[in-house]
mmCIF file of C-alpha atoms in Angstrom:
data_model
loop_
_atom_site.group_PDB
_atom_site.id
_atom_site.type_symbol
_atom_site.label_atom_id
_atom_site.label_comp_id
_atom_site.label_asym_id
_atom_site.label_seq_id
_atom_site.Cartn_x
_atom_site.Cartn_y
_atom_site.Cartn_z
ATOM 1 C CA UNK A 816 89.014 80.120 104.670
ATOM 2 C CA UNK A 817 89.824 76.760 106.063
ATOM 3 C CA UNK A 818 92.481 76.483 104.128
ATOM 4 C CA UNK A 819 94.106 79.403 104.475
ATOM 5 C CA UNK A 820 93.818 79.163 108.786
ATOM 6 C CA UNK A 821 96.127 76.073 107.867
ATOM 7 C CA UNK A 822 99.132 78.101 107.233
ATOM 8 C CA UNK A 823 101.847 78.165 108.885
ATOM 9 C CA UNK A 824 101.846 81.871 109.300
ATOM 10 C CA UNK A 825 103.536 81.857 112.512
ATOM 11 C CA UNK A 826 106.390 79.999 111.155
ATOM 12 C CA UNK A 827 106.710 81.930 108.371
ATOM 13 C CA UNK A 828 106.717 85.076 109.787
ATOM 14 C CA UNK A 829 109.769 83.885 111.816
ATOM 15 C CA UNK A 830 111.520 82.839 109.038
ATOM 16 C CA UNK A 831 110.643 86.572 107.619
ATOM 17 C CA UNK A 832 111.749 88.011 110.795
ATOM 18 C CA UNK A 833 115.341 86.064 110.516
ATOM 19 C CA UNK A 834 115.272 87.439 106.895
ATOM 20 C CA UNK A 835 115.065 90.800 107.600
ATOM 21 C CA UNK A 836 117.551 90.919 110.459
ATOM 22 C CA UNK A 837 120.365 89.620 107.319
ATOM 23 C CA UNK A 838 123.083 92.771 106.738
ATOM 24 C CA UNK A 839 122.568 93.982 103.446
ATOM 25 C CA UNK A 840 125.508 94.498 101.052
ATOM 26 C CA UNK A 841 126.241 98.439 101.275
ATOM 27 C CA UNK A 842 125.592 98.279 96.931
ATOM 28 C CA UNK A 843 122.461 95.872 97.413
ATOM 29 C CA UNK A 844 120.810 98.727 99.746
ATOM 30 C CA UNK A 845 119.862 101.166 97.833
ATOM 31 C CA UNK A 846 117.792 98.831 95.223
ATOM 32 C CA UNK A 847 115.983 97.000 97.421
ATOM 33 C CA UNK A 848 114.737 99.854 99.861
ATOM 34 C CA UNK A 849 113.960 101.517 96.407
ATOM 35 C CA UNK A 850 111.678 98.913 95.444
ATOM 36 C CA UNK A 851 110.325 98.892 98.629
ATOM 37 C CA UNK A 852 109.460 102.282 98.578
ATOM 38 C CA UNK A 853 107.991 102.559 95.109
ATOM 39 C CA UNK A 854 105.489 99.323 95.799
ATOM 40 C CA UNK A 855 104.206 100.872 98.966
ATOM 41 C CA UNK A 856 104.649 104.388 98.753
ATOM 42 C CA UNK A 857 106.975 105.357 101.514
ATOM 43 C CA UNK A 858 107.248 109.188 101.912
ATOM 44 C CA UNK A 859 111.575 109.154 102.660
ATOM 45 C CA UNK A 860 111.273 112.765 103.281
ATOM 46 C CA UNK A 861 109.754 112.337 106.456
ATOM 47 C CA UNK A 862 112.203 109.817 107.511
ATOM 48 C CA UNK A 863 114.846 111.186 110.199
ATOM 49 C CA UNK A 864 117.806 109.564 108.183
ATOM 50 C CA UNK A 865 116.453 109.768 104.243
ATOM 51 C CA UNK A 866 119.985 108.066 103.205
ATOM 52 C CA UNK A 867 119.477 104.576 102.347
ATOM 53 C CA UNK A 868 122.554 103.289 103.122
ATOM 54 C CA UNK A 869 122.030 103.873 106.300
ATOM 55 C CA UNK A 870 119.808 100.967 107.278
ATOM 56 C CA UNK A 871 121.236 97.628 107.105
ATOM 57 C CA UNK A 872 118.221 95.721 107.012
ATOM 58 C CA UNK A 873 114.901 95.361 105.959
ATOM 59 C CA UNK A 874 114.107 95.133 109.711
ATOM 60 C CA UNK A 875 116.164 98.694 110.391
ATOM 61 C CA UNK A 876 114.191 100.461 107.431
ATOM 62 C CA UNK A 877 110.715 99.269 108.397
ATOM 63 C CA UNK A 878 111.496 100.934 112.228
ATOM 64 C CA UNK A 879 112.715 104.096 110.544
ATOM 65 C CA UNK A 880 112.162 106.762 112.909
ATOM 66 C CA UNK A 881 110.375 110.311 111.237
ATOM 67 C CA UNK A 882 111.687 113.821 111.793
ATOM 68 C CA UNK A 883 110.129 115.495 115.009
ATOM 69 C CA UNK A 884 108.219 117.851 113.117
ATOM 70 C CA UNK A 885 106.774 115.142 110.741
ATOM 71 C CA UNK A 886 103.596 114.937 112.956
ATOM 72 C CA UNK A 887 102.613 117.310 114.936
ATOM 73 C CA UNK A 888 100.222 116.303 117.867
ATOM 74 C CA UNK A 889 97.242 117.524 117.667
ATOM 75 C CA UNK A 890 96.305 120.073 121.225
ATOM 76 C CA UNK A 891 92.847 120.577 120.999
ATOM 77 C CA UNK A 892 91.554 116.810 121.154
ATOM 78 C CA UNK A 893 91.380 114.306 123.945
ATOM 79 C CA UNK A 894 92.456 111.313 121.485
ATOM 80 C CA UNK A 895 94.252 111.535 118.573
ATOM 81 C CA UNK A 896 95.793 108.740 116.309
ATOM 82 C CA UNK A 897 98.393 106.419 117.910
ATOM 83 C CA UNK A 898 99.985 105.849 114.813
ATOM 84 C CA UNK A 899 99.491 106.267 110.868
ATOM 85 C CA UNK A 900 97.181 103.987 108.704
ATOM 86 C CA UNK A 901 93.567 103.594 107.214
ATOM 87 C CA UNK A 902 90.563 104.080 109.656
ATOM 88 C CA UNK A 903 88.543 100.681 109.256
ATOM 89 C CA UNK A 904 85.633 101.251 111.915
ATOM 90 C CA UNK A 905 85.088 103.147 115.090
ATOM 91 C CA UNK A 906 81.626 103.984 117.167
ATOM 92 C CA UNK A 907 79.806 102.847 119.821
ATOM 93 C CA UNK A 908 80.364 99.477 121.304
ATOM 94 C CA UNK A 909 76.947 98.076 120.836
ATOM 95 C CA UNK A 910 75.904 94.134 122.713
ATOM 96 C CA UNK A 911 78.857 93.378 123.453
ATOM 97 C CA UNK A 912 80.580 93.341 119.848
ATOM 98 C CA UNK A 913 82.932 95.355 118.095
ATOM 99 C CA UNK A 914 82.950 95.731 114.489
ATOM 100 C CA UNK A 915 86.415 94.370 112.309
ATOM 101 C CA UNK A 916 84.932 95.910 109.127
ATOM 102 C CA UNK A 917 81.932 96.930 108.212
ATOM 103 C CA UNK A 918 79.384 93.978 108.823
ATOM 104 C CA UNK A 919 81.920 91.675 110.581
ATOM 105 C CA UNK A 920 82.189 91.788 114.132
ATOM 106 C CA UNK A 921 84.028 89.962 116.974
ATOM 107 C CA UNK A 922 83.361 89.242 120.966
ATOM 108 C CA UNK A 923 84.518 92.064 122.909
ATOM 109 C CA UNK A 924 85.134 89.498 125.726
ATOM 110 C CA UNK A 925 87.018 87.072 123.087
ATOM 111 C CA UNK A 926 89.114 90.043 122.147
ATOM 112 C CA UNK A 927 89.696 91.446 125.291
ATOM 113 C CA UNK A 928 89.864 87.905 127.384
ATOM 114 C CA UNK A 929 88.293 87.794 130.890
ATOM 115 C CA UNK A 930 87.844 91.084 133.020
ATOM 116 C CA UNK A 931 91.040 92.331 134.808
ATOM 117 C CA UNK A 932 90.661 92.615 139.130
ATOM 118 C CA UNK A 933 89.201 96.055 140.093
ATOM 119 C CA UNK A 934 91.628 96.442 142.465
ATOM 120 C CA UNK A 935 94.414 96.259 139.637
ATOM 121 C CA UNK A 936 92.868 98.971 137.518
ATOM 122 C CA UNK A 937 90.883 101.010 140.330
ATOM 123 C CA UNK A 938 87.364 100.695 139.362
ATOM 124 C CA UNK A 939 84.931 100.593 141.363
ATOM 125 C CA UNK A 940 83.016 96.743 141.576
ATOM 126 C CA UNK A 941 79.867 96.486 139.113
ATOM 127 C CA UNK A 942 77.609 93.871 139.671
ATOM 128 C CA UNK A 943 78.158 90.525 138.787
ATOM 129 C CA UNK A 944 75.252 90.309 136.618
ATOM 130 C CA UNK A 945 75.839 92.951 134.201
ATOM 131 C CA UNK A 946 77.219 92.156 130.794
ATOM 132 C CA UNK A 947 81.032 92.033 129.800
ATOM 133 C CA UNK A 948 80.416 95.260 128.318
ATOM 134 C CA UNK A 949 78.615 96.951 131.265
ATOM 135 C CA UNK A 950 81.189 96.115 133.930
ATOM 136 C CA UNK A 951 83.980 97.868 131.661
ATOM 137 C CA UNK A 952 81.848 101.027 131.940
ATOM 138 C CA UNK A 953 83.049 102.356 135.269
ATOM 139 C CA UNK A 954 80.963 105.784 135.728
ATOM 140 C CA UNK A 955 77.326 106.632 135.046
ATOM 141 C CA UNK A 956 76.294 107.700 132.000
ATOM 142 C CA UNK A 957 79.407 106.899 130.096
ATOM 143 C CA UNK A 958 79.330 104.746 126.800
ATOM 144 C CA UNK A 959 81.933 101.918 125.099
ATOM 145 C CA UNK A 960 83.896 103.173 122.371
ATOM 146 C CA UNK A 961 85.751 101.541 119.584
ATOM 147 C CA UNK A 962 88.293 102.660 116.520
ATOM 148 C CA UNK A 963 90.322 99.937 114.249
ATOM 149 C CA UNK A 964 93.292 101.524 113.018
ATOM 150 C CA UNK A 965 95.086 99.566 109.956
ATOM 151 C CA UNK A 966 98.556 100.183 109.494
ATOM 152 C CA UNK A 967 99.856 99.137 105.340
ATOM 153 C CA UNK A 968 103.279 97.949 104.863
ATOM 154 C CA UNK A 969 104.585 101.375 103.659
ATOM 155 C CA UNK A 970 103.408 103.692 107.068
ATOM 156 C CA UNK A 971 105.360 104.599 109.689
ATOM 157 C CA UNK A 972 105.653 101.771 111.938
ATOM 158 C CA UNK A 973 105.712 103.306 115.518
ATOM 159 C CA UNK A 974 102.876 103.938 116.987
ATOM 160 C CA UNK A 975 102.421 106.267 120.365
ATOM 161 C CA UNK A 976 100.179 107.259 123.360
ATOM 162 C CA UNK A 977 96.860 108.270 121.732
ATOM 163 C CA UNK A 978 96.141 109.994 125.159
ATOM 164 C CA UNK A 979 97.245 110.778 128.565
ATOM 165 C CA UNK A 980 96.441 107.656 130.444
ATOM 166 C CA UNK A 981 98.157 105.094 132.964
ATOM 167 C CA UNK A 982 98.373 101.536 131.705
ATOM 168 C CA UNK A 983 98.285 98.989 134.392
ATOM 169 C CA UNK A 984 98.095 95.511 132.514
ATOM 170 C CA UNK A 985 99.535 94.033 129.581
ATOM 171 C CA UNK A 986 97.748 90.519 127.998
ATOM 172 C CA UNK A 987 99.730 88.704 125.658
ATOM 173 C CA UNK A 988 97.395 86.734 123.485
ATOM 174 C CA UNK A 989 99.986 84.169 121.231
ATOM 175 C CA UNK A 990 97.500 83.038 118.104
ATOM 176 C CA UNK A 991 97.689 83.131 114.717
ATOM 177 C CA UNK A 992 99.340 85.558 112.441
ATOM 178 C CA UNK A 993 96.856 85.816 108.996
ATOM 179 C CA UNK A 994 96.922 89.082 107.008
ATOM 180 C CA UNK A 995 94.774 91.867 108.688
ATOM 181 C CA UNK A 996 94.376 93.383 105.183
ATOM 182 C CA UNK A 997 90.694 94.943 104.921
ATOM 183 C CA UNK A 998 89.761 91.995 102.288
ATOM 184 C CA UNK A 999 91.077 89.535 104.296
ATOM 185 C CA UNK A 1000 88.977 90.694 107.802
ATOM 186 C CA UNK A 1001 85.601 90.487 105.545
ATOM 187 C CA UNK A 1002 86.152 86.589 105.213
ATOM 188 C CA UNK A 1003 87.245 85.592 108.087
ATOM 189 C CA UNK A 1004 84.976 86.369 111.723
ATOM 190 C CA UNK A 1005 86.862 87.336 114.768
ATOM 191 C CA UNK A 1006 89.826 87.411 112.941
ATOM 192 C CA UNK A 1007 91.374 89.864 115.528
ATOM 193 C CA UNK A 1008 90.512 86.959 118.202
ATOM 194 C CA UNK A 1009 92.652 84.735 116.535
ATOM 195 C CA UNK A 1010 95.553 86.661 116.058
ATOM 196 C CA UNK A 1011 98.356 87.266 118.108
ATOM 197 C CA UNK A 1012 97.941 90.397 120.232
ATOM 198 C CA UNK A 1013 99.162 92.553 122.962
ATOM 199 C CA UNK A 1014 96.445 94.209 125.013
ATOM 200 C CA UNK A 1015 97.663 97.505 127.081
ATOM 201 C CA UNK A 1016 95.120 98.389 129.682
ATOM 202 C CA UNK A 1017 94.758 101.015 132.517
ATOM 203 C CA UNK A 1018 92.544 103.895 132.426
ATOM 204 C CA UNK A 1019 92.153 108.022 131.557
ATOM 205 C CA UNK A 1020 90.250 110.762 133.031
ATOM 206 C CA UNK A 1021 86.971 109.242 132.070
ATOM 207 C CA UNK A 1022 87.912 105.332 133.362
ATOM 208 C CA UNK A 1023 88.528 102.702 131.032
ATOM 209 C CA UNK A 1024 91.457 102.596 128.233
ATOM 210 C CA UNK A 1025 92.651 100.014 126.825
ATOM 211 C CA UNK A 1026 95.165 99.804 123.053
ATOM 212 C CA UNK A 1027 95.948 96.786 121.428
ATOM 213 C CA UNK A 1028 98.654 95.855 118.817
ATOM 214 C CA UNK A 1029 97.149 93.264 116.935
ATOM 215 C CA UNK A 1030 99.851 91.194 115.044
ATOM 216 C CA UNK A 1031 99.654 90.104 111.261
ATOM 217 C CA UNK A 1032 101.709 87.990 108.872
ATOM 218 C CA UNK A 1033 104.962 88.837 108.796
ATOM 219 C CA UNK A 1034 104.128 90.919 112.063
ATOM 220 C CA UNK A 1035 105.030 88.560 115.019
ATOM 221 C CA UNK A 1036 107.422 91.084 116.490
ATOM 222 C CA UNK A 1037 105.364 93.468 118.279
ATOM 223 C CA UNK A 1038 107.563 95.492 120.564
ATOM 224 C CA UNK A 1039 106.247 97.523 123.967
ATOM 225 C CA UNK A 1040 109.363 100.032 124.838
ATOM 226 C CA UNK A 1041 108.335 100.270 128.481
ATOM 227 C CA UNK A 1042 108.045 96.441 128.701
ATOM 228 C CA UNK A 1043 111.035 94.454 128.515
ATOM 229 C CA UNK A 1044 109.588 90.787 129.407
ATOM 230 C CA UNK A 1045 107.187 90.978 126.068
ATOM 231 C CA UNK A 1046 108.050 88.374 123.806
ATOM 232 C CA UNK A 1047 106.159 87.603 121.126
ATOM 233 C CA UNK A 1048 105.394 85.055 118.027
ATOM 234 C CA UNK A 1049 107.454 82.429 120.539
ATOM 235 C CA UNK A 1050 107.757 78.948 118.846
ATOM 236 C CA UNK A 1051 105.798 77.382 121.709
ATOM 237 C CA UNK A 1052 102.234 78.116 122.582
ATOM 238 C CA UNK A 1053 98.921 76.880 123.486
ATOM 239 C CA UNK A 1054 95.720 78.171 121.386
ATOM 240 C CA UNK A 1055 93.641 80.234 123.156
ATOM 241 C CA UNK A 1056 95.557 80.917 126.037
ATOM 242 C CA UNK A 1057 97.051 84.310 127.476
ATOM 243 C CA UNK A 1058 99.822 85.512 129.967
ATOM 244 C CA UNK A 1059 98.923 88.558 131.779
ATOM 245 C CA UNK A 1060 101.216 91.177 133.505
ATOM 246 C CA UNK A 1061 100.877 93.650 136.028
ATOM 247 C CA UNK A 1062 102.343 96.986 135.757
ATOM 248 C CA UNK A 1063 100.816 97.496 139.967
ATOM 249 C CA UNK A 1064 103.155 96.820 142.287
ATOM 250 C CA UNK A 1065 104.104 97.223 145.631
ATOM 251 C CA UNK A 1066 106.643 99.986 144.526
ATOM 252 C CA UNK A 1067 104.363 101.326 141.934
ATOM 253 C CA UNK A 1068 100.390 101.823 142.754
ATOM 254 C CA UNK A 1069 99.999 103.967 139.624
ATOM 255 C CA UNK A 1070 101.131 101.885 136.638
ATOM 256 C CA UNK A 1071 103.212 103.755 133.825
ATOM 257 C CA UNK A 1072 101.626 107.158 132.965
ATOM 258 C CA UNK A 1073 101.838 107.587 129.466
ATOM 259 C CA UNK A 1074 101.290 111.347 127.840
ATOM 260 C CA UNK A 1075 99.601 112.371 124.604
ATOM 261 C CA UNK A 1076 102.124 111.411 121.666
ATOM 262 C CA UNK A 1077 104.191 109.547 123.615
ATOM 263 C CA UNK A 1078 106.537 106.678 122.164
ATOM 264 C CA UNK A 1079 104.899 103.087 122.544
ATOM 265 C CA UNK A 1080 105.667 100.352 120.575
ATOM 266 C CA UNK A 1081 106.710 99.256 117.087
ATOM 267 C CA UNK A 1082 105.408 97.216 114.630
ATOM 268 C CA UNK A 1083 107.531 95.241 112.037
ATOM 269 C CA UNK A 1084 106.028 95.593 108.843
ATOM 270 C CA UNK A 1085 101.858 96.314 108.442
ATOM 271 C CA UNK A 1086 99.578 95.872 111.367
ATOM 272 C CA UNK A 1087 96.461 97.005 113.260
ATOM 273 C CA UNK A 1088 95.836 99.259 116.458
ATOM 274 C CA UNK A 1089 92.209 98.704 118.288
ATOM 275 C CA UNK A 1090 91.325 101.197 120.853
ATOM 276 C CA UNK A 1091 88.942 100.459 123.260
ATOM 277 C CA UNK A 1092 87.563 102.817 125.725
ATOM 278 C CA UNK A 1093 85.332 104.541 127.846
ATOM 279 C CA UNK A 1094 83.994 107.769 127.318
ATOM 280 C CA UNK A 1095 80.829 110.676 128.095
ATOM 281 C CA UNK A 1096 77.910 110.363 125.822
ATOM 282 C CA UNK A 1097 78.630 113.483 124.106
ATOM 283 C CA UNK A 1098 82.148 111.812 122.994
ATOM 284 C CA UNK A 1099 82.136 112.650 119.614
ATOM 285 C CA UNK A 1100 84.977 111.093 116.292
ATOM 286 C CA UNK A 1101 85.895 113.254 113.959
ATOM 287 C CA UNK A 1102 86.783 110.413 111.442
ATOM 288 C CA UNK A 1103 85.575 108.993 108.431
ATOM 289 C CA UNK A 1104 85.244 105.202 107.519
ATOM 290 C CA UNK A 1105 88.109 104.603 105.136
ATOM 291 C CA UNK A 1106 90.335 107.827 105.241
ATOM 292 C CA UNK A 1107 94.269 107.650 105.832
ATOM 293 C CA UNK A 1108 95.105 109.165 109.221
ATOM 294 C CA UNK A 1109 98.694 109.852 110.556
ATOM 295 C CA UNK A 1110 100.005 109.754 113.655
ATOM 296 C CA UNK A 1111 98.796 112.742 115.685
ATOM 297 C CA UNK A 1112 96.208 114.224 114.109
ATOM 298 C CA UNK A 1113 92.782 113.630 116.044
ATOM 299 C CA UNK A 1114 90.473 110.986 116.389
ATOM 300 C CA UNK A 1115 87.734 112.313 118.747
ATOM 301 C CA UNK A 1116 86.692 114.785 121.716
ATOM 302 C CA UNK A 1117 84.406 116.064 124.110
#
C-alpha cells in the first residue's frame, strides 16, 4: 500500500488527460473506440451520436452524451441515481463513519472537512457539543444517510441532480488520484479522504444534502457545469488542504436550485459519486449491495 500511495498518480493522470485531448486520425477512430468499447462494454446504442467518427478524442467519446429517452427519471421516488455505476454501500451513517466498502470505513468529518456556517446553508445552530455527525442533522428525529456510487470506465460519464435541492457550497479537496476500483478501496482506509474531490452542499426538503465527485486515476478532470472557477488536478497543491466556495451571495440568498435529473457534472473516465444526506427515519433504499444502477432509476423514498 505504501508503495503504491508513492505514485505519481496525479501526474500521470495529466499526462492521460493531455493524451486524450490528441485529434485522432479520421481512419485511426473507429479501431480504437472499438477496442474501447469491447474491453468495457459500452452500450453505443444509447449514445446520442452512435457514429464513431464523430468523436475526435478519447476525451470527446468518454463525455458522450445518451439519447433523451435512454434514462428515464424515475417519478415516484425522492432520490434516484445521479449517474450510472455499481452500488458499493449505502445506510445509515452510524458514529460518525461512513462505510467505502463493506468493512472499510472513513471519517465523515475527514471526508466532508470542517462544518460549513449555518448562516450559509440555513440551519438552524446545534450545540457545540454534539458530534460532527449530530450537528449535520438539522431537524428532530431525522437520521444520516449514505450511498457510494462507483462509476467503471465503460458507463456513462455524466452524472445529474439525484433530487430537487439547492446547493450552496462547493469544497475542492486537491489529493491524490489512486484507483477507486472496489479491490483497491478494501486495502487502502479512507481512501476517499485522500483523493481529490469536489463536495456540492446545500440542502432538500428534509435539510441536509450534500454529493461529491470523488476523483480517481486518470480522473483529475472533474467538471461542475454551473461552476466555472472549478479547476481541478492543478499541478500545485498542498496535502490536506481545501478551497471552499460560496454559491450565497448578496444577489443570490438561495444558491442554485437544482431539479430531479438535472445535468451536473462530468467525469473523465471511471469515478465515484458519495451522497450524503439527511433524511426521516422511515427513509427507506431500495438498493442492493453490488447491483449496476443507471442514471435515473431510484435509490430511496419515504
Amino acid at each position: 500500500v505504501a508503495l503504491y500511495k508513492s505514485v505519481p498518480t496525479r501526474l500521470l493522470s495529466r499526462a492521460w488527460g493531455r493524451l486524450n485531448q490528441v485529434e485522432l486520425p479520421t481512419w485511426l477512430r473507429k479501431p480504437v473506440y472499438s477496442l474501447y468499447i469491447w474491453t468495457f462494454g459500452v452500450n453505443m446504442k444509447e449514445a446520442a451520436v452512435e457514429d464513431l467518427h464523430h468523436y475526435r478524442n478519447l476525451s470527446e467519446f468518454f463525455r458522450r452524451k445518451l439519447k433523451p429517452q435512454a434514462r428515464p427519471v424515475c417519478c415516484l421516488h425522492s432520490v434516484i441515481s445521479p449517474s450510472d455505476g455499481k452500488i458499493l454501500n449505502f445506510g445509515q451513517v452510524k458514529n460518525c463513519e461512513v462505510e467505502q466498502v463493506k468493512g472499510v470505513t472513513y471519517s465523515l468529518e475527514s471526508f466532508l472537512g470542517p462544518r460549513i456556517s449555518t448562516e450559509e446553508l440555513h440551519f438552524s445552530q446545534a450545540p457545540p457539543g454534539n458530534s460532527f455527525q449530530q450537528q449535520l442533522v438539522t431537524k428532530e428525529g431525522n437520521e444520516l444517510y449514505h450511498c457510494v456510487i462507483y462509476l467503471a470506465p465503460g458507463d456513462y460519464h455524466c452524472f445529474h441532480s439525484p433530487t430537487d435541492w439547492k446547493v450552496s457550497h462547493r469544497r475542492h479537496f486537491p489529493g491524490s488520484l489512486m484507483s477507486v476500483n472496489p479491490g483497491v478501496a478494501r486495502w487502502i482506509k479512507e481512501l476517499f479522504c485522500h483523493n481529490e474531490r469536489v463536495v456540492l452542499t446545500g440542502d432538500w426538503k428534509h435539510g441536509f444534502f450534500s454529493l461529491t465527485a470523488v476523483g480517481a486515476t486518470n480522473v483529475g478532470s472533474i467538471r461542475i457545469y454551473f461552476d466555472q472557477d472549478l479547476h481541478t488536478n492543478s499541478p500545485s497543491y498542498s496535502k490536506g488542504s481545501y478551497n471552499d466556495f460560496s454559491f450565497i451571495s448578496n444577489n443570490n440568498k438561495e444558491g442554485i436550485p437544482m431539479r430531479k435529473g438535472e445535468h451536473l457534472g462530468e467525469f473523465n473516465l471511471g469515478s465515484t459519486i458519495v451522497l450524503i444526506f439527511e433524511a426521516p427515519k422511515d427513509f427507506k433504499f431500495h438498493l442492493k449491495a453490488g447491483q449496476k444502477i443507471r442514471f435515473g432509476e431510484a435509490l430511496g423514498s419515504l
